[in-house]
mmCIF file of C-alpha atoms and ligand atoms in Angstrom:
data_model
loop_
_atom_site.group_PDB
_atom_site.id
_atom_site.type_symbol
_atom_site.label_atom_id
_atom_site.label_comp_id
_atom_site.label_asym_id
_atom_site.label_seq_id
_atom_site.Cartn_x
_atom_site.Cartn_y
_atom_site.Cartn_z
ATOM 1 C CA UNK A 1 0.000 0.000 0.000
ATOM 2 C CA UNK A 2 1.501 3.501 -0.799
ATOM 3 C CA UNK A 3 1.730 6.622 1.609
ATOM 4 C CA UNK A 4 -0.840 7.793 0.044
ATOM 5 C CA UNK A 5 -3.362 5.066 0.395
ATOM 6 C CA UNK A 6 -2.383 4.388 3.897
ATOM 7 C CA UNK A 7 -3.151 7.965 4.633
ATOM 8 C CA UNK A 8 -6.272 7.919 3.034
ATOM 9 C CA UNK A 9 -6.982 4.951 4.893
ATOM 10 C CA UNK A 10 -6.282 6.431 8.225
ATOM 11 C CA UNK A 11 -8.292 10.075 7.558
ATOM 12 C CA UNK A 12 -11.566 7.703 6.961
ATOM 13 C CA UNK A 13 -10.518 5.946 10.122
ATOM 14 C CA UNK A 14 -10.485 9.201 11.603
ATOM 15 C CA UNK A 15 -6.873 7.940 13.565
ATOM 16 C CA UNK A 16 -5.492 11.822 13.477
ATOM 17 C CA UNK A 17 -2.185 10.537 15.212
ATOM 18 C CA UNK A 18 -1.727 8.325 12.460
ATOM 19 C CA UNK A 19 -2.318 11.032 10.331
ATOM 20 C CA UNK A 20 -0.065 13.133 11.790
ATOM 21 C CA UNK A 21 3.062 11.040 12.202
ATOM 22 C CA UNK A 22 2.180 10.006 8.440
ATOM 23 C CA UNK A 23 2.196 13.120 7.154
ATOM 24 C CA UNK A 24 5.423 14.208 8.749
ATOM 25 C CA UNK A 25 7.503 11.027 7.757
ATOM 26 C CA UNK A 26 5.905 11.915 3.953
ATOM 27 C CA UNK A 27 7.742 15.448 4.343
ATOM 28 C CA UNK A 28 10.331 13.774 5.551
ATOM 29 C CA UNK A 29 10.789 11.342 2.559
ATOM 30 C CA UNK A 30 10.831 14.492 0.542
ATOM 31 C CA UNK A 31 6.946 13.614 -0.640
ATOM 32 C CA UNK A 32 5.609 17.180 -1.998
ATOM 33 C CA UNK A 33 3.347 18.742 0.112
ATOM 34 C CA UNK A 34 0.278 19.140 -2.560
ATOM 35 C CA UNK A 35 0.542 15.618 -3.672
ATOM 36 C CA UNK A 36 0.418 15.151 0.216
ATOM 37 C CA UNK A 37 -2.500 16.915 0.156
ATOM 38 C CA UNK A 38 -4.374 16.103 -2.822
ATOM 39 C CA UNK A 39 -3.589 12.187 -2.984
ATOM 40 C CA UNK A 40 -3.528 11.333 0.748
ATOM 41 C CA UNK A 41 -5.819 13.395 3.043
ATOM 42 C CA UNK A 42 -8.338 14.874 0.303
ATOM 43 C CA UNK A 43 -8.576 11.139 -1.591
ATOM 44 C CA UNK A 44 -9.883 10.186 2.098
ATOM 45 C CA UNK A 45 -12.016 12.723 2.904
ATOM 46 C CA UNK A 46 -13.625 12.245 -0.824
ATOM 47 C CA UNK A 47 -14.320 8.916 -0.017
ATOM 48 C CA UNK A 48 -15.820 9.418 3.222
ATOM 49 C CA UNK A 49 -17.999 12.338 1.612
ATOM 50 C CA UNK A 50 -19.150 9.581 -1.087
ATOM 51 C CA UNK A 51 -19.911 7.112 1.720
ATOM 52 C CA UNK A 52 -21.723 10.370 3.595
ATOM 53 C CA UNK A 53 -23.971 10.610 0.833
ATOM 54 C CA UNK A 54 -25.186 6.749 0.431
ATOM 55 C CA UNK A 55 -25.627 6.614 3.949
ATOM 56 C CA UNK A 56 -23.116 4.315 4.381
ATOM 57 C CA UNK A 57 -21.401 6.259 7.353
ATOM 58 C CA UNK A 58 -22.994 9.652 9.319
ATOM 59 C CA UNK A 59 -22.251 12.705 10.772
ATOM 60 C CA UNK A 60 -20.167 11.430 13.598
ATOM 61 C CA UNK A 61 -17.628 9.452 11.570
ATOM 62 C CA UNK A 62 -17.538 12.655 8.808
ATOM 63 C CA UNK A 63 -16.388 14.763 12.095
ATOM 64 C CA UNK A 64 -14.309 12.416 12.980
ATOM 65 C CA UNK A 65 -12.789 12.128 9.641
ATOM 66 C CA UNK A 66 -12.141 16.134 9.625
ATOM 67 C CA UNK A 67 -10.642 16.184 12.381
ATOM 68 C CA UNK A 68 -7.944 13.944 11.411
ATOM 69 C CA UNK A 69 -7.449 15.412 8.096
ATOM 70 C CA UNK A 70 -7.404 18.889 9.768
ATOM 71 C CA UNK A 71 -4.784 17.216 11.906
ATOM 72 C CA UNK A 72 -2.434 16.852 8.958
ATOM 73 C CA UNK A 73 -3.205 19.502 7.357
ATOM 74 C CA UNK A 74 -1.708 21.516 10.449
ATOM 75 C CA UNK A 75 1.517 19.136 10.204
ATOM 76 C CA UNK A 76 1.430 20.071 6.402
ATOM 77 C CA UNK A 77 0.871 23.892 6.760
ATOM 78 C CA UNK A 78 5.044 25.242 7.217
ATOM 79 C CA UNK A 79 5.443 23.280 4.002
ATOM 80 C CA UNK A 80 2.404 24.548 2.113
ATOM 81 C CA UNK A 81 3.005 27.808 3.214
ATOM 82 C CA UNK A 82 5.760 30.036 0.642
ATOM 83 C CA UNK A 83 7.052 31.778 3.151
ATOM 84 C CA UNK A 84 8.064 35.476 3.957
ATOM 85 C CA UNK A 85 6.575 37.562 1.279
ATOM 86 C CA UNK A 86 6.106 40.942 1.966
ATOM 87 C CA UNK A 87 2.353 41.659 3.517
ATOM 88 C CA UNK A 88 0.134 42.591 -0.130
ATOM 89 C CA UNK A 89 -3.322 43.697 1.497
ATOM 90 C CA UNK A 90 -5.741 42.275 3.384
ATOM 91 C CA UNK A 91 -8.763 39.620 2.530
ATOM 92 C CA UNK A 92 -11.722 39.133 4.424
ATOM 93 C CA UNK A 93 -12.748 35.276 4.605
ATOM 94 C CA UNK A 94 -14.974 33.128 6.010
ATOM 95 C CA UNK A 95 -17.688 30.508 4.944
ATOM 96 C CA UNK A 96 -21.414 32.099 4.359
ATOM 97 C CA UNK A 97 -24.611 31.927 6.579
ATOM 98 C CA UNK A 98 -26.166 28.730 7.219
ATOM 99 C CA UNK A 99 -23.072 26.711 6.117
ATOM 100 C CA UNK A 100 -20.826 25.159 9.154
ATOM 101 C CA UNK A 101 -18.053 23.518 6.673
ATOM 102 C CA UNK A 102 -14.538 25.134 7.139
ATOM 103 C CA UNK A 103 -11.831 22.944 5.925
ATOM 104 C CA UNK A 104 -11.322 24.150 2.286
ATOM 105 C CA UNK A 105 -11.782 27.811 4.341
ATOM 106 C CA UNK A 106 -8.805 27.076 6.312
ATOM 107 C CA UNK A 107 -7.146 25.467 3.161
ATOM 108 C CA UNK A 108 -7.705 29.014 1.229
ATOM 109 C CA UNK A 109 -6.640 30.395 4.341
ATOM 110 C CA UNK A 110 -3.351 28.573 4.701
ATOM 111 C CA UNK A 111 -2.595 29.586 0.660
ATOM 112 C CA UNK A 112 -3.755 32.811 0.752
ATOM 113 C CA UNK A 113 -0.844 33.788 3.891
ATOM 114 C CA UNK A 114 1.380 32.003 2.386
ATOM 115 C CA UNK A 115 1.315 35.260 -0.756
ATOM 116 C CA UNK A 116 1.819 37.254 1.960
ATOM 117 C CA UNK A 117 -1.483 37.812 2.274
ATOM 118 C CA UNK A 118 -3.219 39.204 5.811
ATOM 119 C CA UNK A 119 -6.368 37.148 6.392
ATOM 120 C CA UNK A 120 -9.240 38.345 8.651
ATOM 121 C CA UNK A 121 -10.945 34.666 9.113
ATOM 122 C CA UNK A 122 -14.801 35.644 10.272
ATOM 123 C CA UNK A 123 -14.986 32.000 10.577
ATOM 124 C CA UNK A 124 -18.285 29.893 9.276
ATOM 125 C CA UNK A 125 -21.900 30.596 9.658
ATOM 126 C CA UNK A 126 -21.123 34.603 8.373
ATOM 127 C CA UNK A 127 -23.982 37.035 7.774
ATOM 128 C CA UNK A 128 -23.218 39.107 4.417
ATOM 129 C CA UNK A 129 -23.063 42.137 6.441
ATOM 130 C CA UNK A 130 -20.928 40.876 8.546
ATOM 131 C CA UNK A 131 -18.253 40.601 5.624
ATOM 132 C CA UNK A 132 -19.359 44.030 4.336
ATOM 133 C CA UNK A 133 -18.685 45.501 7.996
ATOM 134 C CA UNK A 134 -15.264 43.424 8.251
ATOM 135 C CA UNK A 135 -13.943 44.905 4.677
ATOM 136 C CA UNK A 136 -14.815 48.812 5.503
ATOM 137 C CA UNK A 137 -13.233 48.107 8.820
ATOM 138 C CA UNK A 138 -10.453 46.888 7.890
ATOM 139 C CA UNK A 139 -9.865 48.506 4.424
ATOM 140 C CA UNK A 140 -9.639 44.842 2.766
ATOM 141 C CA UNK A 141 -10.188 45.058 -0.758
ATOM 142 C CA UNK A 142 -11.698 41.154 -1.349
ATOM 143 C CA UNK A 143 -13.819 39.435 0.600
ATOM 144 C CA UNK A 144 -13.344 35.155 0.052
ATOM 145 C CA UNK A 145 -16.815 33.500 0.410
ATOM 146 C CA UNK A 146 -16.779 29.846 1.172
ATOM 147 C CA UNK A 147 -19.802 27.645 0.666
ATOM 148 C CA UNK A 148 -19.989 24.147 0.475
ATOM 149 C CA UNK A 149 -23.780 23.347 0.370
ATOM 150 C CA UNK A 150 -26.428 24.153 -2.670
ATOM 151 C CA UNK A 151 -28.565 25.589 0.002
ATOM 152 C CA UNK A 152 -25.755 28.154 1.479
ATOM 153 C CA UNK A 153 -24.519 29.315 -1.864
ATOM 154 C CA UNK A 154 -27.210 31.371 -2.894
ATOM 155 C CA UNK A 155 -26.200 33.315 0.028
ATOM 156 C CA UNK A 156 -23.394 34.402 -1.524
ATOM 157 C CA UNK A 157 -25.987 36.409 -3.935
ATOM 158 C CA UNK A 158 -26.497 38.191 -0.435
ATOM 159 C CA UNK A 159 -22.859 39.174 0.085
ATOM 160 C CA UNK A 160 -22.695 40.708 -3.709
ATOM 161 C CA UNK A 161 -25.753 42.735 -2.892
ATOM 162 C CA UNK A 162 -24.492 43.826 0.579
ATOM 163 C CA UNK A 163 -21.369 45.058 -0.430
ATOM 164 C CA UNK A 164 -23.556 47.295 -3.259
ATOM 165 C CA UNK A 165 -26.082 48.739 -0.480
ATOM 166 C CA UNK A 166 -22.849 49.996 1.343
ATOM 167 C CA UNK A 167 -21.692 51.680 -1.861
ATOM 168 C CA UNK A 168 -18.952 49.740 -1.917
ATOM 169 C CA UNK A 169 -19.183 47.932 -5.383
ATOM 170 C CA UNK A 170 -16.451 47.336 -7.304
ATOM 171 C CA UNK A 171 -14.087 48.882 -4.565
ATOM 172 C CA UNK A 172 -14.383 45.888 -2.367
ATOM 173 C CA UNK A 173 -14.133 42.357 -4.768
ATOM 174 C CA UNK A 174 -16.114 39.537 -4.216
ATOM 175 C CA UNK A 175 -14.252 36.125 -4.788
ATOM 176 C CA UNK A 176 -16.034 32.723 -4.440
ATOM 177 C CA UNK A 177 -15.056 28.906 -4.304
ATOM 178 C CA UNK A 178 -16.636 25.972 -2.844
ATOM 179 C CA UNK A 179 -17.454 22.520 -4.448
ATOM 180 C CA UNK A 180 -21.009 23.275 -5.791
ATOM 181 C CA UNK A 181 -19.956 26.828 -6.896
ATOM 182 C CA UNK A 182 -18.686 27.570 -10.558
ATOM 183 C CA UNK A 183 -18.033 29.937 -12.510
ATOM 184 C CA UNK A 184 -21.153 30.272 -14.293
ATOM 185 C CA UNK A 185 -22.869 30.580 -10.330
ATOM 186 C CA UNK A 186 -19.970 33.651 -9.936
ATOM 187 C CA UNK A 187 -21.307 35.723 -13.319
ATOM 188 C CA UNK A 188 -25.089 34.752 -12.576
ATOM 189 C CA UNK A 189 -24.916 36.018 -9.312
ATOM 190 C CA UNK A 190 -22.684 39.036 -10.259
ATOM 191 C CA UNK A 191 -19.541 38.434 -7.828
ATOM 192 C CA UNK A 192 -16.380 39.192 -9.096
ATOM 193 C CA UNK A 193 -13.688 36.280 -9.236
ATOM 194 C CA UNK A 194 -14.445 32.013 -8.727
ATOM 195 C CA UNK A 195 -11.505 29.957 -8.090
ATOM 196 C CA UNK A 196 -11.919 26.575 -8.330
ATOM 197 C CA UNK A 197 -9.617 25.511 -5.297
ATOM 198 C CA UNK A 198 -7.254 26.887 -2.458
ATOM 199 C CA UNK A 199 -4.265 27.492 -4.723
ATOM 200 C CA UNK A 200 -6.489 29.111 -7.720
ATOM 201 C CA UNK A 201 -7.604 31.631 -4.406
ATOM 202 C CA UNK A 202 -4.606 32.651 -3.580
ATOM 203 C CA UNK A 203 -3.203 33.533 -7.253
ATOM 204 C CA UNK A 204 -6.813 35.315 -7.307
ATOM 205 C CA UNK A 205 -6.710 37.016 -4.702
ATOM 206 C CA UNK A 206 -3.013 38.146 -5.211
ATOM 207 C CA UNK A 207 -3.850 39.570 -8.483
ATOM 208 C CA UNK A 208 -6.508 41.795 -7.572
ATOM 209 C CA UNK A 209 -4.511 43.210 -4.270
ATOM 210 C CA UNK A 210 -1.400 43.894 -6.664
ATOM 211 C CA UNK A 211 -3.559 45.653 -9.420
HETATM 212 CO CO1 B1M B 1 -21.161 18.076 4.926
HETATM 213 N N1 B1M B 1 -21.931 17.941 3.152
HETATM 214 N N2 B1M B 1 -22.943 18.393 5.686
HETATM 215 N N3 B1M B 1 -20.285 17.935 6.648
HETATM 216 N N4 B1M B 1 -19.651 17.377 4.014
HETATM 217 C C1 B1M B 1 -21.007 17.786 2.016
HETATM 218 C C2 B1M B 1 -20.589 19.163 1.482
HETATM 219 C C3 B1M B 1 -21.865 16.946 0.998
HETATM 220 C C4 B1M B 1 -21.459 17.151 -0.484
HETATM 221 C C5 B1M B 1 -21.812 15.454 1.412
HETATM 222 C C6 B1M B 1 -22.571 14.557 0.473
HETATM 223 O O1 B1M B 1 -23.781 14.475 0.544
HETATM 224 N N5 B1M B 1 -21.871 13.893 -0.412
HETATM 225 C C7 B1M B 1 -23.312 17.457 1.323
HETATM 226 C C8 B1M B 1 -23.775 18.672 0.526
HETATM 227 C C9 B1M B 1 -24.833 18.323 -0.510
HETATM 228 C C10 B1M B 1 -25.278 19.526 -1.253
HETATM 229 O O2 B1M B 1 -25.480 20.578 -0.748
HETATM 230 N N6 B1M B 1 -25.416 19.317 -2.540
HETATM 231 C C11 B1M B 1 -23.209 17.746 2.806
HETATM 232 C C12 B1M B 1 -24.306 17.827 3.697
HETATM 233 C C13 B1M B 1 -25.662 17.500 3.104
HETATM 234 C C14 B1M B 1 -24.162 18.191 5.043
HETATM 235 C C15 B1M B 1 -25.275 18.331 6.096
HETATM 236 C C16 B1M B 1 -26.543 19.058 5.615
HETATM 237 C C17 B1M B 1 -25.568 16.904 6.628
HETATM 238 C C18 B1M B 1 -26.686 16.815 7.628
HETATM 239 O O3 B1M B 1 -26.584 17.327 8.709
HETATM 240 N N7 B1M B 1 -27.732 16.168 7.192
HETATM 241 C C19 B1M B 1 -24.561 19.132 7.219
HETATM 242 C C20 B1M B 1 -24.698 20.648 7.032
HETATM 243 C C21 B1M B 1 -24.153 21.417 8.198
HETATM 244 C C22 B1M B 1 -24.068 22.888 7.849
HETATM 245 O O4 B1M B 1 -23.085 23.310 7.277
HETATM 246 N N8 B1M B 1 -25.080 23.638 8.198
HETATM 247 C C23 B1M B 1 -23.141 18.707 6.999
HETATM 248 C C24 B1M B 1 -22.205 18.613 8.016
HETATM 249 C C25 B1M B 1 -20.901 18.219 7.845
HETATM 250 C C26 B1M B 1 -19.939 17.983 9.012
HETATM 251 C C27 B1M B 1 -20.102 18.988 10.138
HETATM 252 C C28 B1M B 1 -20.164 16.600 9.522
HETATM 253 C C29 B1M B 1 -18.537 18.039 8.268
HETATM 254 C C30 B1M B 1 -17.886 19.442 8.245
HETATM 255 C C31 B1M B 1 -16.732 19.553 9.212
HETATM 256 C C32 B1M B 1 -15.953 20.830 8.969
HETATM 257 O O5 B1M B 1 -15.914 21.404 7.874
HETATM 258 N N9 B1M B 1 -15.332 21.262 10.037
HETATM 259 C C33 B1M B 1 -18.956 17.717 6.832
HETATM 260 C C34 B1M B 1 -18.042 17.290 5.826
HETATM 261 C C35 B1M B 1 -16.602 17.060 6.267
HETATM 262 C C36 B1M B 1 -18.425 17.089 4.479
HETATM 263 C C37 B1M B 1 -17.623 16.454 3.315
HETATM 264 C C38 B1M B 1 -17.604 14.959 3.565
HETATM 265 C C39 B1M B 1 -16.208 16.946 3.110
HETATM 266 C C40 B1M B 1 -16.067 18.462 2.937
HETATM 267 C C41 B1M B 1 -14.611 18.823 2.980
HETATM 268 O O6 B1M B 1 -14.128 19.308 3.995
HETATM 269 N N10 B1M B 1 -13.868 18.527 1.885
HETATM 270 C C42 B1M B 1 -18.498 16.878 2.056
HETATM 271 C C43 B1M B 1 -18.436 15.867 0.929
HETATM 272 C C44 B1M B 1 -17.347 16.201 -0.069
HETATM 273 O O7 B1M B 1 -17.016 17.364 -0.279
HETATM 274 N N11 B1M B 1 -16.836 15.199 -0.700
HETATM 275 C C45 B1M B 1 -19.784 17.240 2.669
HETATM 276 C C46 B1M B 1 -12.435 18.786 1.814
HETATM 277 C C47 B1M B 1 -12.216 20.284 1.494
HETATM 278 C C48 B1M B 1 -10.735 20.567 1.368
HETATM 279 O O8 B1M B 1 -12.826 20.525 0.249
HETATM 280 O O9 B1M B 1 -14.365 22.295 1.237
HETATM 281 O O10 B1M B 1 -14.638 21.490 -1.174
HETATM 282 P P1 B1M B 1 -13.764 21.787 -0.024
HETATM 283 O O11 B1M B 1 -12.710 22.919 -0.468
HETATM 284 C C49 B1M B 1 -12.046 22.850 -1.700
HETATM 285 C C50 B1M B 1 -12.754 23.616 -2.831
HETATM 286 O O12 B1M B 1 -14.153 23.551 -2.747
HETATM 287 C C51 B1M B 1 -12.168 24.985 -2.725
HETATM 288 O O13 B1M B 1 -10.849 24.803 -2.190
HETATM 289 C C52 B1M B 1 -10.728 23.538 -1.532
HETATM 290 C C53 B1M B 1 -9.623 22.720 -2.207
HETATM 291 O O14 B1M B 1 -8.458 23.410 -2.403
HETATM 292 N N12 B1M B 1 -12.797 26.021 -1.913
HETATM 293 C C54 B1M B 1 -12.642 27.327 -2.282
HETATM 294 C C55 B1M B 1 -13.510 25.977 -0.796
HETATM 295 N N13 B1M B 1 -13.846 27.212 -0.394
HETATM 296 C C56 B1M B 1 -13.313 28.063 -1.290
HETATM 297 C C57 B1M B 1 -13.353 29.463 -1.378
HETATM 298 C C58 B1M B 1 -12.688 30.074 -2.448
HETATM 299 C C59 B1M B 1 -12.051 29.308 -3.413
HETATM 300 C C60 B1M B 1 -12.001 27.940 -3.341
HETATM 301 O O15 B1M B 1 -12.648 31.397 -2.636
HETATM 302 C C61 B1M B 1 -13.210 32.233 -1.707
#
């Protein structure tokens, strides 16, 4: 069985200390970080989402199965991370009303700081004027909307239309991402930028706060 499967293996078991130790001996063997990622903890979690949705495991063993993966994601972070650039801007994140997910948040989280990029995480379950209210506080320029359910996205329609009662349009950006979103969802509702995954974000988001 390869590093990868085990791992896999191990983030559906939900055994984070596995997970862990796994993940650092991977690093260790010189195994790079995304394939890490992408092969190994995400191939697991995928699996247990597939199993979520046929009923063949619940809640429980999904939280269980987060937690671990978030466990090696932390292990994975210094080496995901690029390291000291200079501080570009600020981006306000979090993961929209109604929605509790958060671990492709923290992965867009993890990517985005590692451009040198300050991130003001509101966390999950956000209002849209809560985003709104974050960006003119902070003078952040994008605000990253998370959402990971068909029933939460829509909210993201809220954000867009926030951010233009406040006056604010097309001084603050609005980037979204999330498995059900696309980029057809991003021009229907009117936001500004879709990336497709935590790296794409980052890039994203590093081109607008450069412009
Ligand atoms: Co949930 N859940 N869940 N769940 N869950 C899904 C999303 C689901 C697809 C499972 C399924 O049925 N196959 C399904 C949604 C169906 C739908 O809407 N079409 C679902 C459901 C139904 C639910 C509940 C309603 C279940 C219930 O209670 N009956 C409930 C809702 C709770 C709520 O939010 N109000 C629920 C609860 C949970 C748990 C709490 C148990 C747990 C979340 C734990 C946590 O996040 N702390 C959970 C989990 C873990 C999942 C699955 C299994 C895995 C999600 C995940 O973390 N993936 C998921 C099935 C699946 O996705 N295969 C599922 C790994 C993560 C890295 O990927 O978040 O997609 P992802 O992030 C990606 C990209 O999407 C992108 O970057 C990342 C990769 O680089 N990305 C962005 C994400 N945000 C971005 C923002 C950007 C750009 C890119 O720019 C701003």
């Amino acid at each position: 069985m390869s590093v990868y499967d085990e791992l896999s293996t191990f983030v559906q078991q939900g055994r984070a200390k596995n997970v862990k130790e796994l993940v650092a001996t991977a690093l260790e063997e010189g195994k790079p970080a995304k394939e890490i990622l992408s092969d190994g903890l995400l191939a697991g979690m995928s699996i247990i989402g597939e199993k979520f949705k046929n009923n063949e495991v619940y809640v429980p063993e999904v939280l269980i199965a987060a937690r671990a993966m978030n466990a090696g994601i932390e292990v994975l972070k210094p080496a995901m991370e690029e390291g000291d650039a200079d501080n570009v801007g600020k981006v306000i994140l979090g993961t929209v009303k109604g929605d509790l997910h958060d671990i492709g948040k923290n992965l867009v989280k993890i990517m985005l700081e590692g451009k040198g990029i300050e991130v003001i995480d509101l966390g999950v379950d956000v209002p849209p004027e809560k985003f709104v209210d974050a960006a003119i506080e902070h003078d952040a320029k994008v605000i990253a909307c998370s959402a990971l359910l068909t029933t939460t996205m829509s909210v993201m329609k809220d954000v867009v239309d926030a951010v233009d009662a406040k006056g604010m349009k097309g001084k603050i950006k609005v980037m979204v991402g999330g498995a059900p979103v696309t980029q057809n969802f991003c021009e229907t509702i009117g936001a500004d930028y879709y990336a497709s995954d935590a790296a794409s974000a980052s890039d994203v988001a590093l081109s607008i706060l450069k412009a």
